[in-house]
Amino acid sequence: MLRCMVLTLAMPALARRAAEELLPANLTYMEYVALQTSGNRRKLKGRPFVQREDVQIMARWMRENVHFQHHFGLCHGTRAGWEQRWFQGSLHWGNHTVIGTEISDTAEQFQDTLRWDFHEVKEEWLSAADFVYSNALDHSYDPKLALQRWMSCLDVDGVLLLEHSPYHAGPLDGPSINGDMFSGSFSDYLRLVLSLKGVEIRDILRLPPSKPGHIKRWVESRVIV
């Protein structure tokens, strides 16, 4: 089945009202979408946060440790969609087997990218993914809800790959101009993951600093699996 469709951002009224209740008092849901979109457009001018070498490390771990049932994966908050392309190549899967979500209207510019709020789940994704990857939990207005929704997409043997770097732990007093909504240390991320019912941490992957000129040149990222 071809999974490279592009959707417009549509949220049922009930789900939108629920989102409004979780957002800061001075921010409506459509303002949240606009904030994420403007931040996305600004960041598109720079290099992608995720690096090909990082994806290769995660893909190698999955090839050695995960029994793939569906050959289908999800990446959330993908901006220009590099991660889904790199995962497809590194896992030796076919085209359109890894789908990215991006809430900005710029999603329509990139292959295998849906314009989608990652707090929501398509019915066809439930228990259907071998993995879910994201480095964008800091853009969530309710990180625990986002993680719960992402976990619901995993097959019984599937894994969540959640990236954290020092950039995810900076001081934050309200939504930032780049769309950041949540800030937490690596320990905060661990506690958040472990607060989910029935979830266990299988490994911590270390991603080395990136090449000169990249935002992650001087820092090491870690991925909770």
PDB file of N, CA and C in Angstrom, residues 36-137:
ATOM      1  N   GLN A  36       4.462  26.673  15.605  1.00  0.00           N
ATOM      2  CA  GLN A  36       5.268  25.564  15.096  1.00  0.00           C
ATOM      3  C   GLN A  36       5.617  25.778  13.623  1.00  0.00           C
ATOM      4  N   THR A  37       4.678  26.325  12.864  1.00  0.00           N
ATOM      5  CA  THR A  37       4.907  26.546  11.441  1.00  0.00           C
ATOM      6  C   THR A  37       5.977  27.601  11.206  1.00  0.00           C
ATOM      7  N   SER A  38       5.913  28.713  11.935  1.00  0.00           N
ATOM      8  CA  SER A  38       6.914  29.768  11.755  1.00  0.00           C
ATOM      9  C   SER A  38       8.297  29.281  12.180  1.00  0.00           C
ATOM     10  N   GLY A  39       8.362  28.503  13.277  1.00  0.00           N
ATOM     11  CA  GLY A  39       9.636  27.946  13.698  1.00  0.00           C
ATOM     12  C   GLY A  39      10.191  26.970  12.685  1.00  0.00           C
ATOM     13  N   ASN A  40       9.306  26.171  12.112  1.00  0.00           N
ATOM     14  CA  ASN A  40       9.721  25.213  11.100  1.00  0.00           C
ATOM     15  C   ASN A  40      10.297  25.921   9.879  1.00  0.00           C
ATOM     16  N   ARG A  41       9.606  26.945   9.412  1.00  0.00           N
ATOM     17  CA  ARG A  41      10.077  27.670   8.230  1.00  0.00           C
ATOM     18  C   ARG A  41      11.452  28.303   8.490  1.00  0.00           C
ATOM     19  N   ARG A  42      11.650  28.795   9.693  1.00  0.00           N
ATOM     20  CA  ARG A  42      12.937  29.404  10.034  1.00  0.00           C
ATOM     21  C   ARG A  42      14.054  28.347  10.025  1.00  0.00           C
ATOM     22  N   LYS A  43      13.762  27.183  10.574  1.00  0.00           N
ATOM     23  CA  LYS A  43      14.784  26.135  10.680  1.00  0.00           C
ATOM     24  C   LYS A  43      15.073  25.462   9.345  1.00  0.00           C
ATOM     25  N   LEU A  44      14.131  25.503   8.422  1.00  0.00           N
ATOM     26  CA  LEU A  44      14.361  24.886   7.112  1.00  0.00           C
ATOM     27  C   LEU A  44      15.538  25.530   6.377  1.00  0.00           C
ATOM     28  N   LYS A  45      15.892  26.752   6.767  1.00  0.00           N
ATOM     29  CA  LYS A  45      16.997  27.447   6.113  1.00  0.00           C
ATOM     30  C   LYS A  45      18.350  26.899   6.558  1.00  0.00           C
ATOM     31  N   GLY A  46      18.365  26.145   7.660  1.00  0.00           N
ATOM     32  CA  GLY A  46      19.613  25.594   8.169  1.00  0.00           C
ATOM     33  C   GLY A  46      19.743  24.105   7.895  1.00  0.00           C
ATOM     34  N   ARG A  47      20.696  23.477   8.524  1.00  0.00           N
ATOM     35  CA  ARG A  47      20.918  22.041   8.361  1.00  0.00           C
ATOM     36  C   ARG A  47      19.933  21.258   9.223  1.00  0.00           C
ATOM     37  N   PRO A  48      19.621  20.024   8.817  1.00  0.00           N
ATOM     38  CA  PRO A  48      18.703  19.220   9.636  1.00  0.00           C
ATOM     39  C   PRO A  48      19.340  18.875  10.976  1.00  0.00           C
ATOM     40  N   PHE A  49      18.510  18.825  12.018  1.00  0.00           N
ATOM     41  CA  PHE A  49      19.020  18.465  13.341  1.00  0.00           C
ATOM     42  C   PHE A  49      19.535  17.031  13.342  1.00  0.00           C
ATOM     43  N   VAL A  50      18.764  16.135  12.761  1.00  0.00           N
ATOM     44  CA  VAL A  50      19.171  14.730  12.697  1.00  0.00           C
ATOM     45  C   VAL A  50      20.276  14.577  11.650  1.00  0.00           C
ATOM     46  N   GLN A  51      21.196  13.649  11.896  1.00  0.00           N
ATOM     47  CA  GLN A  51      22.300  13.387  10.985  1.00  0.00           C
ATOM     48  C   GLN A  51      22.220  11.961  10.433  1.00  0.00           C
ATOM     49  N   ARG A  52      22.693  11.776   9.192  1.00  0.00           N
ATOM     50  CA  ARG A  52      22.657  10.450   8.577  1.00  0.00           C
ATOM     51  C   ARG A  52      23.378   9.415   9.444  1.00  0.00           C
ATOM     52  N   GLU A  53      24.515   9.817  10.017  1.00  0.00           N
ATOM     53  CA  GLU A  53      25.282   8.879  10.844  1.00  0.00           C
ATOM     54  C   GLU A  53      24.479   8.449  12.077  1.00  0.00           C
ATOM     55  N   ASP A  54      23.680   9.368  12.634  1.00  0.00           N
ATOM     56  CA  ASP A  54      22.841   9.036  13.786  1.00  0.00           C
ATOM     57  C   ASP A  54      21.811   7.980  13.393  1.00  0.00           C
ATOM     58  N   VAL A  55      21.178   8.192  12.254  1.00  0.00           N
ATOM     59  CA  VAL A  55      20.171   7.235  11.779  1.00  0.00           C
ATOM     60  C   VAL A  55      20.806   5.878  11.519  1.00  0.00           C
ATOM     61  N   GLN A  56      21.998   5.862  10.986  1.00  0.00           N
ATOM     62  CA  GLN A  56      22.682   4.597  10.719  1.00  0.00           C
ATOM     63  C   GLN A  56      22.949   3.830  12.014  1.00  0.00           C
ATOM     64  N   ILE A  57      23.319   4.549  13.081  1.00  0.00           N
ATOM     65  CA  ILE A  57      23.545   3.900  14.379  1.00  0.00           C
ATOM     66  C   ILE A  57      22.253   3.280  14.902  1.00  0.00           C
ATOM     67  N   MET A  58      21.150   4.037  14.824  1.00  0.00           N
ATOM     68  CA  MET A  58      19.871   3.525  15.307  1.00  0.00           C
ATOM     69  C   MET A  58      19.370   2.372  14.450  1.00  0.00           C
ATOM     70  N   ALA A  59      19.559   2.473  13.140  1.00  0.00           N
ATOM     71  CA  ALA A  59      19.118   1.400  12.242  1.00  0.00           C
ATOM     72  C   ALA A  59      19.916   0.124  12.486  1.00  0.00           C
ATOM     73  N   ARG A  60      21.212   0.268  12.730  1.00  0.00           N
ATOM     74  CA  ARG A  60      22.041  -0.914  13.007  1.00  0.00           C
ATOM     75  C   ARG A  60      21.579  -1.607  14.283  1.00  0.00           C
ATOM     76  N   TRP A  61      21.268  -0.813  15.308  1.00  0.00           N
ATOM     77  CA  TRP A  61      20.789  -1.403  16.558  1.00  0.00           C
ATOM     78  C   TRP A  61      19.481  -2.156  16.312  1.00  0.00           C
ATOM     79  N   MET A  62      18.582  -1.567  15.540  1.00  0.00           N
ATOM     80  CA  MET A  62      17.299  -2.236  15.286  1.00  0.00           C
ATOM     81  C   MET A  62      17.475  -3.510  14.468  1.00  0.00           C
ATOM     82  N   ARG A  63      18.343  -3.491  13.486  1.00  0.00           N
ATOM     83  CA  ARG A  63      18.562  -4.707  12.689  1.00  0.00           C
ATOM     84  C   ARG A  63      19.054  -5.850  13.572  1.00  0.00           C
ATOM     85  N   GLU A  64      19.805  -5.511  14.620  1.00  0.00           N
ATOM     86  CA  GLU A  64      20.371  -6.540  15.501  1.00  0.00           C
ATOM     87  C   GLU A  64      19.440  -6.935  16.646  1.00  0.00           C
ATOM     88  N   ASN A  65      18.436  -6.100  16.953  1.00  0.00           N
ATOM     89  CA  ASN A  65      17.650  -6.323  18.168  1.00  0.00           C
ATOM     90  C   ASN A  65      16.139  -6.366  17.990  1.00  0.00           C
ATOM     91  N   VAL A  66      15.638  -5.999  16.826  1.00  0.00           N
ATOM     92  CA  VAL A  66      14.190  -5.928  16.626  1.00  0.00           C
ATOM     93  C   VAL A  66      13.754  -6.919  15.559  1.00  0.00           C
ATOM     94  N   HIS A  67      12.711  -7.666  15.866  1.00  0.00           N
ATOM     95  CA  HIS A  67      12.120  -8.579  14.882  1.00  0.00           C
ATOM     96  C   HIS A  67      11.053  -7.804  14.117  1.00  0.00           C
ATOM     97  N   PHE A  68      11.379  -7.394  12.911  1.00  0.00           N
ATOM     98  CA  PHE A  68      10.471  -6.563  12.127  1.00  0.00           C
ATOM     99  C   PHE A  68       9.290  -7.384  11.628  1.00  0.00           C
ATOM    100  N   GLN A  69       8.091  -6.918  11.971  1.00  0.00           N
ATOM    101  CA  GLN A  69       6.869  -7.609  11.575  1.00  0.00           C
ATOM    102  C   GLN A  69       6.197  -6.937  10.381  1.00  0.00           C
ATOM    103  N   HIS A  70       6.364  -5.621  10.266  1.00  0.00           N
ATOM    104  CA  HIS A  70       5.581  -4.867   9.285  1.00  0.00           C
ATOM    105  C   HIS A  70       6.438  -4.118   8.258  1.00  0.00           C
ATOM    106  N   HIS A  71       7.724  -3.924   8.576  1.00  0.00           N
ATOM    107  CA  HIS A  71       8.577  -3.081   7.742  1.00  0.00           C
ATOM    108  C   HIS A  71       7.908  -1.729   7.509  1.00  0.00           C
ATOM    109  N   PHE A  72       7.517  -1.134   8.634  1.00  0.00           N
ATOM    110  CA  PHE A  72       6.862   0.178   8.620  1.00  0.00           C
ATOM    111  C   PHE A  72       7.301   0.950   9.849  1.00  0.00           C
ATOM    112  N   GLY A  73       7.676   2.215   9.641  1.00  0.00           N
ATOM    113  CA  GLY A  73       8.105   3.045  10.754  1.00  0.00           C
ATOM    114  C   GLY A  73       7.538   4.447  10.649  1.00  0.00           C
ATOM    115  N   LEU A  74       7.519   5.151  11.794  1.00  0.00           N
ATOM    116  CA  LEU A  74       7.027   6.523  11.868  1.00  0.00           C
ATOM    117  C   LEU A  74       8.101   7.426  12.475  1.00  0.00           C
ATOM    118  N   CYS A  75       8.243   8.617  11.922  1.00  0.00           N
ATOM    119  CA  CYS A  75       9.127   9.630  12.484  1.00  0.00           C
ATOM    120  C   CYS A  75       8.288  10.888  12.706  1.00  0.00           C
ATOM    121  N   HIS A  76       8.378  11.479  13.881  1.00  0.00           N
ATOM    122  CA  HIS A  76       7.520  12.618  14.214  1.00  0.00           C
ATOM    123  C   HIS A  76       8.309  13.917  14.322  1.00  0.00           C
ATOM    124  N   GLY A  77       7.737  14.982  13.727  1.00  0.00           N
ATOM    125  CA  GLY A  77       8.380  16.290  13.745  1.00  0.00           C
ATOM    126  C   GLY A  77       9.574  16.331  12.814  1.00  0.00           C
ATOM    127  N   THR A  78       9.359  15.948  11.542  1.00  0.00           N
ATOM    128  CA  THR A  78      10.484  15.658  10.653  1.00  0.00           C
ATOM    129  C   THR A  78      10.980  16.822   9.798  1.00  0.00           C
ATOM    130  N   ARG A  79      10.310  17.948   9.840  1.00  0.00           N
ATOM    131  CA  ARG A  79      10.750  19.140   9.112  1.00  0.00           C
ATOM    132  C   ARG A  79      10.917  18.852   7.621  1.00  0.00           C
ATOM    133  N   ALA A  80      12.142  18.587   7.140  1.00  0.00           N
ATOM    134  CA  ALA A  80      12.379  18.359   5.708  1.00  0.00           C
ATOM    135  C   ALA A  80      12.384  16.882   5.328  1.00  0.00           C
ATOM    136  N   GLY A  81      12.142  16.010   6.286  1.00  0.00           N
ATOM    137  CA  GLY A  81      11.964  14.599   5.962  1.00  0.00           C
ATOM    138  C   GLY A  81      13.216  13.776   5.738  1.00  0.00           C
ATOM    139  N   TRP A  82      14.358  14.260   6.215  1.00  0.00           N
ATOM    140  CA  TRP A  82      15.588  13.504   5.992  1.00  0.00           C
ATOM    141  C   TRP A  82      15.574  12.168   6.719  1.00  0.00           C
ATOM    142  N   GLU A  83      15.039  12.148   7.943  1.00  0.00           N
ATOM    143  CA  GLU A  83      15.131  10.915   8.727  1.00  0.00           C
ATOM    144  C   GLU A  83      14.412   9.744   8.084  1.00  0.00           C
ATOM    145  N   GLN A  84      13.218   9.966   7.521  1.00  0.00           N
ATOM    146  CA  GLN A  84      12.532   8.823   6.926  1.00  0.00           C
ATOM    147  C   GLN A  84      13.284   8.272   5.720  1.00  0.00           C
ATOM    148  N   ARG A  85      13.893   9.147   4.935  1.00  0.00           N
ATOM    149  CA  ARG A  85      14.688   8.673   3.797  1.00  0.00           C
ATOM    150  C   ARG A  85      15.902   7.879   4.274  1.00  0.00           C
ATOM    151  N   TRP A  86      16.569   8.395   5.311  1.00  0.00           N
ATOM    152  CA  TRP A  86      17.768   7.717   5.795  1.00  0.00           C
ATOM    153  C   TRP A  86      17.432   6.402   6.491  1.00  0.00           C
ATOM    154  N   PHE A  87      16.327   6.350   7.225  1.00  0.00           N
ATOM    155  CA  PHE A  87      15.932   5.080   7.844  1.00  0.00           C
ATOM    156  C   PHE A  87      15.604   4.044   6.771  1.00  0.00           C
ATOM    157  N   GLN A  88      14.878   4.446   5.734  1.00  0.00           N
ATOM    158  CA  GLN A  88      14.552   3.505   4.661  1.00  0.00           C
ATOM    159  C   GLN A  88      15.818   2.920   4.047  1.00  0.00           C
ATOM    160  N   GLY A  89      16.810   3.775   3.792  1.00  0.00           N
ATOM    161  CA  GLY A  89      18.055   3.301   3.200  1.00  0.00           C
ATOM    162  C   GLY A  89      18.870   2.447   4.150  1.00  0.00           C
ATOM    163  N   SER A  90      18.978   2.868   5.407  1.00  0.00           N
ATOM    164  CA  SER A  90      19.814   2.153   6.374  1.00  0.00           C
ATOM    165  C   SER A  90      19.211   0.819   6.787  1.00  0.00           C
ATOM    166  N   LEU A  91      17.882   0.713   6.742  1.00  0.00           N
ATOM    167  CA  LEU A  91      17.215  -0.547   7.079  1.00  0.00           C
ATOM    168  C   LEU A  91      17.032  -1.440   5.862  1.00  0.00           C
ATOM    169  N   HIS A  92      17.377  -0.903   4.681  1.00  0.00           N
ATOM    170  CA  HIS A  92      17.219  -1.647   3.420  1.00  0.00           C
ATOM    171  C   HIS A  92      15.757  -1.983   3.167  1.00  0.00           C
ATOM    172  N   TRP A  93      14.888  -1.055   3.520  1.00  0.00           N
ATOM    173  CA  TRP A  93      13.473  -1.202   3.239  1.00  0.00           C
ATOM    174  C   TRP A  93      13.154  -0.474   1.932  1.00  0.00           C
ATOM    175  N   GLY A  94      11.972  -0.723   1.409  1.00  0.00           N
ATOM    176  CA  GLY A  94      11.576  -0.071   0.173  1.00  0.00           C
ATOM    177  C   GLY A  94      11.111   1.356   0.391  1.00  0.00           C
ATOM    178  N   ASN A  95      10.788   2.010  -0.704  1.00  0.00           N
ATOM    179  CA  ASN A  95      10.263   3.371  -0.636  1.00  0.00           C
ATOM    180  C   ASN A  95       8.919   3.404   0.077  1.00  0.00           C
ATOM    181  N   HIS A  96       8.629   4.509   0.737  1.00  0.00           N
ATOM    182  CA  HIS A  96       7.340   4.778   1.380  1.00  0.00           C
ATOM    183  C   HIS A  96       7.060   3.855   2.573  1.00  0.00           C
ATOM    184  N   THR A  97       8.098   3.256   3.150  1.00  0.00           N
ATOM    185  CA  THR A  97       7.901   2.367   4.297  1.00  0.00           C
ATOM    186  C   THR A  97       8.095   3.099   5.625  1.00  0.00           C
ATOM    187  N   VAL A  98       8.674   4.286   5.584  1.00  0.00           N
ATOM    188  CA  VAL A  98       8.831   5.117   6.787  1.00  0.00           C
ATOM    189  C   VAL A  98       8.177   6.461   6.492  1.00  0.00           C
ATOM    190  N   ILE A  99       7.204   6.824   7.313  1.00  0.00           N
ATOM    191  CA  ILE A  99       6.429   8.042   7.118  1.00  0.00           C
ATOM    192  C   ILE A  99       6.801   9.065   8.187  1.00  0.00           C
ATOM    193  N   GLY A 100       6.944  10.309   7.775  1.00  0.00           N
ATOM    194  CA  GLY A 100       7.208  11.397   8.717  1.00  0.00           C
ATOM    195  C   GLY A 100       5.985  12.269   8.892  1.00  0.00           C
ATOM    196  N   THR A 101       5.833  12.839  10.087  1.00  0.00           N
ATOM    197  CA  THR A 101       4.762  13.797  10.326  1.00  0.00           C
ATOM    198  C   THR A 101       5.363  15.162  10.615  1.00  0.00           C
ATOM    199  N   GLU A 102       4.675  16.185  10.158  1.00  0.00           N
ATOM    200  CA  GLU A 102       5.106  17.570  10.367  1.00  0.00           C
ATOM    201  C   GLU A 102       3.862  18.443  10.400  1.00  0.00           C
ATOM    202  N   ILE A 103       3.700  19.220  11.456  1.00  0.00           N
ATOM    203  CA  ILE A 103       2.488  20.022  11.623  1.00  0.00           C
ATOM    204  C   ILE A 103       2.463  21.249  10.716  1.00  0.00           C
ATOM    205  N   SER A 104       3.615  21.691  10.236  1.00  0.00           N
ATOM    206  CA  SER A 104       3.693  22.865   9.377  1.00  0.00           C
ATOM    207  C   SER A 104       3.165  22.566   7.981  1.00  0.00           C
ATOM    208  N   ASP A 105       2.638  23.599   7.310  1.00  0.00           N
ATOM    209  CA  ASP A 105       2.167  23.412   5.944  1.00  0.00           C
ATOM    210  C   ASP A 105       3.308  23.143   4.969  1.00  0.00           C
ATOM    211  N   THR A 106       4.538  23.298   5.418  1.00  0.00           N
ATOM    212  CA  THR A 106       5.681  22.964   4.569  1.00  0.00           C
ATOM    213  C   THR A 106       5.811  21.463   4.352  1.00  0.00           C
ATOM    214  N   ALA A 107       5.079  20.663   5.108  1.00  0.00           N
ATOM    215  CA  ALA A 107       5.113  19.211   4.934  1.00  0.00           C
ATOM    216  C   ALA A 107       4.815  18.810   3.497  1.00  0.00           C
ATOM    217  N   GLU A 108       3.981  19.588   2.834  1.00  0.00           N
ATOM    218  CA  GLU A 108       3.557  19.252   1.483  1.00  0.00           C
ATOM    219  C   GLU A 108       4.704  19.306   0.478  1.00  0.00           C
ATOM    220  N   GLN A 109       5.843  19.846   0.888  1.00  0.00           N
ATOM    221  CA  GLN A 109       6.997  19.963  -0.019  1.00  0.00           C
ATOM    222  C   GLN A 109       7.861  18.698  -0.028  1.00  0.00           C
ATOM    223  N   PHE A 110       7.633  17.781   0.924  1.00  0.00           N
ATOM    224  CA  PHE A 110       8.601  16.705   1.118  1.00  0.00           C
ATOM    225  C   PHE A 110       7.957  15.323   0.996  1.00  0.00           C
ATOM    226  N   GLN A 111       8.693  14.427   0.353  1.00  0.00           N
ATOM    227  CA  GLN A 111       8.203  13.077   0.111  1.00  0.00           C
ATOM    228  C   GLN A 111       7.999  12.321   1.427  1.00  0.00           C
ATOM    229  N   ASP A 112       6.975  11.478   1.441  1.00  0.00           N
ATOM    230  CA  ASP A 112       6.688  10.618   2.594  1.00  0.00           C
ATOM    231  C   ASP A 112       6.454  11.418   3.871  1.00  0.00           C
ATOM    232  N   THR A 113       5.906  12.599   3.734  1.00  0.00           N
ATOM    233  CA  THR A 113       5.629  13.458   4.883  1.00  0.00           C
ATOM    234  C   THR A 113       4.156  13.842   4.905  1.00  0.00           C
ATOM    235  N   LEU A 114       3.520  13.611   6.044  1.00  0.00           N
ATOM    236  CA  LEU A 114       2.131  14.002   6.247  1.00  0.00           C
ATOM    237  C   LEU A 114       2.064  15.288   7.039  1.00  0.00           C
ATOM    238  N   ARG A 115       1.171  16.179   6.667  1.00  0.00           N
ATOM    239  CA  ARG A 115       0.902  17.322   7.539  1.00  0.00           C
ATOM    240  C   ARG A 115      -0.010  16.809   8.640  1.00  0.00           C
ATOM    241  N   TRP A 116       0.556  16.724   9.857  1.00  0.00           N
ATOM    242  CA  TRP A 116      -0.139  15.997  10.918  1.00  0.00           C
ATOM    243  C   TRP A 116       0.340  16.470  12.276  1.00  0.00           C
ATOM    244  N   ASP A 117      -0.563  16.533  13.223  1.00  0.00           N
ATOM    245  CA  ASP A 117      -0.232  16.826  14.615  1.00  0.00           C
ATOM    246  C   ASP A 117       0.165  15.509  15.283  1.00  0.00           C
ATOM    247  N   PHE A 118       1.392  15.429  15.771  1.00  0.00           N
ATOM    248  CA  PHE A 118       1.864  14.139  16.287  1.00  0.00           C
ATOM    249  C   PHE A 118       1.216  13.726  17.612  1.00  0.00           C
ATOM    250  N   HIS A 119       0.335  14.558  18.154  1.00  0.00           N
ATOM    251  CA  HIS A 119      -0.440  14.138  19.329  1.00  0.00           C
ATOM    252  C   HIS A 119      -1.616  13.247  18.925  1.00  0.00           C
ATOM    253  N   GLU A 120      -1.888  13.180  17.631  1.00  0.00           N
ATOM    254  CA  GLU A 120      -2.994  12.391  17.115  1.00  0.00           C
ATOM    255  C   GLU A 120      -2.481  11.140  16.412  1.00  0.00           C
ATOM    256  N   VAL A 121      -3.340  10.119  16.298  1.00  0.00           N
ATOM    257  CA  VAL A 121      -2.949   8.837  15.702  1.00  0.00           C
ATOM    258  C   VAL A 121      -3.949   8.448  14.632  1.00  0.00           C
ATOM    259  N   LYS A 122      -3.444   8.092  13.462  1.00  0.00           N
ATOM    260  CA  LYS A 122      -4.314   7.523  12.437  1.00  0.00           C
ATOM    261  C   LYS A 122      -4.644   6.077  12.821  1.00  0.00           C
ATOM    262  N   GLU A 123      -5.870   5.681  12.594  1.00  0.00           N
ATOM    263  CA  GLU A 123      -6.301   4.333  13.002  1.00  0.00           C
ATOM    264  C   GLU A 123      -5.427   3.254  12.385  1.00  0.00           C
ATOM    265  N   GLU A 124      -4.995   3.461  11.150  1.00  0.00           N
ATOM    266  CA  GLU A 124      -4.194   2.440  10.467  1.00  0.00           C
ATOM    267  C   GLU A 124      -2.794   2.288  11.065  1.00  0.00           C
ATOM    268  N   TRP A 125      -2.384   3.254  11.913  1.00  0.00           N
ATOM    269  CA  TRP A 125      -1.066   3.151  12.540  1.00  0.00           C
ATOM    270  C   TRP A 125      -1.082   2.322  13.823  1.00  0.00           C
ATOM    271  N   LEU A 126      -2.240   2.122  14.429  1.00  0.00           N
ATOM    272  CA  LEU A 126      -2.305   1.454  15.724  1.00  0.00           C
ATOM    273  C   LEU A 126      -1.685   0.059  15.657  1.00  0.00           C
ATOM    274  N   SER A 127      -0.678  -0.192  16.514  1.00  0.00           N
ATOM    275  CA  SER A 127       0.016  -1.485  16.611  1.00  0.00           C
ATOM    276  C   SER A 127       0.610  -1.926  15.284  1.00  0.00           C
ATOM    277  N   ALA A 128       0.928  -0.963  14.406  1.00  0.00           N
ATOM    278  CA  ALA A 128       1.369  -1.313  13.058  1.00  0.00           C
ATOM    279  C   ALA A 128       2.811  -0.933  12.751  1.00  0.00           C
ATOM    280  N   ALA A 129       3.510  -0.261  13.672  1.00  0.00           N
ATOM    281  CA  ALA A 129       4.858   0.236  13.390  1.00  0.00           C
ATOM    282  C   ALA A 129       5.916  -0.610  14.086  1.00  0.00           C
ATOM    283  N   ASP A 130       7.009  -0.860  13.368  1.00  0.00           N
ATOM    284  CA  ASP A 130       8.149  -1.547  13.975  1.00  0.00           C
ATOM    285  C   ASP A 130       8.977  -0.587  14.817  1.00  0.00           C
ATOM    286  N   PHE A 131       8.907   0.698  14.489  1.00  0.00           N
ATOM    287  CA  PHE A 131       9.591   1.688  15.313  1.00  0.00           C
ATOM    288  C   PHE A 131       8.929   3.048  15.130  1.00  0.00           C
ATOM    289  N   VAL A 132       9.098   3.875  16.144  1.00  0.00           N
ATOM    290  CA  VAL A 132       8.745   5.291  16.091  1.00  0.00           C
ATOM    291  C   VAL A 132       9.968   6.070  16.563  1.00  0.00           C
ATOM    292  N   TYR A 133      10.385   7.067  15.778  1.00  0.00           N
ATOM    293  CA  TYR A 133      11.539   7.890  16.145  1.00  0.00           C
ATOM    294  C   TYR A 133      11.124   9.352  16.218  1.00  0.00           C
ATOM    295  N   SER A 134      11.697  10.078  17.194  1.00  0.00           N
ATOM    296  CA  SER A 134      11.508  11.535  17.230  1.00  0.00           C
ATOM    297  C   SER A 134      12.621  12.207  18.019  1.00  0.00           C
ATOM    298  N   ASN A 135      13.006  13.388  17.563  1.00  0.00           N
ATOM    299  CA  ASN A 135      13.860  14.286  18.356  1.00  0.00           C
ATOM    300  C   ASN A 135      13.091  15.552  18.685  1.00  0.00           C
ATOM    301  N   ALA A 136      11.754  15.506  18.526  1.00  0.00           N
ATOM    302  CA  ALA A 136      10.938  16.720  18.611  1.00  0.00           C
ATOM    303  C   ALA A 136       9.952  16.721  19.774  1.00  0.00           C
ATOM    304  N   LEU A 137      10.222  15.932  20.814  1.00  0.00           N
ATOM    305  CA  LEU A 137       9.305  15.923  21.953  1.00  0.00           C
ATOM    306  C   LEU A 137       9.226  17.303  22.605  1.00  0.00           C
TER     307      LEU A 137
END
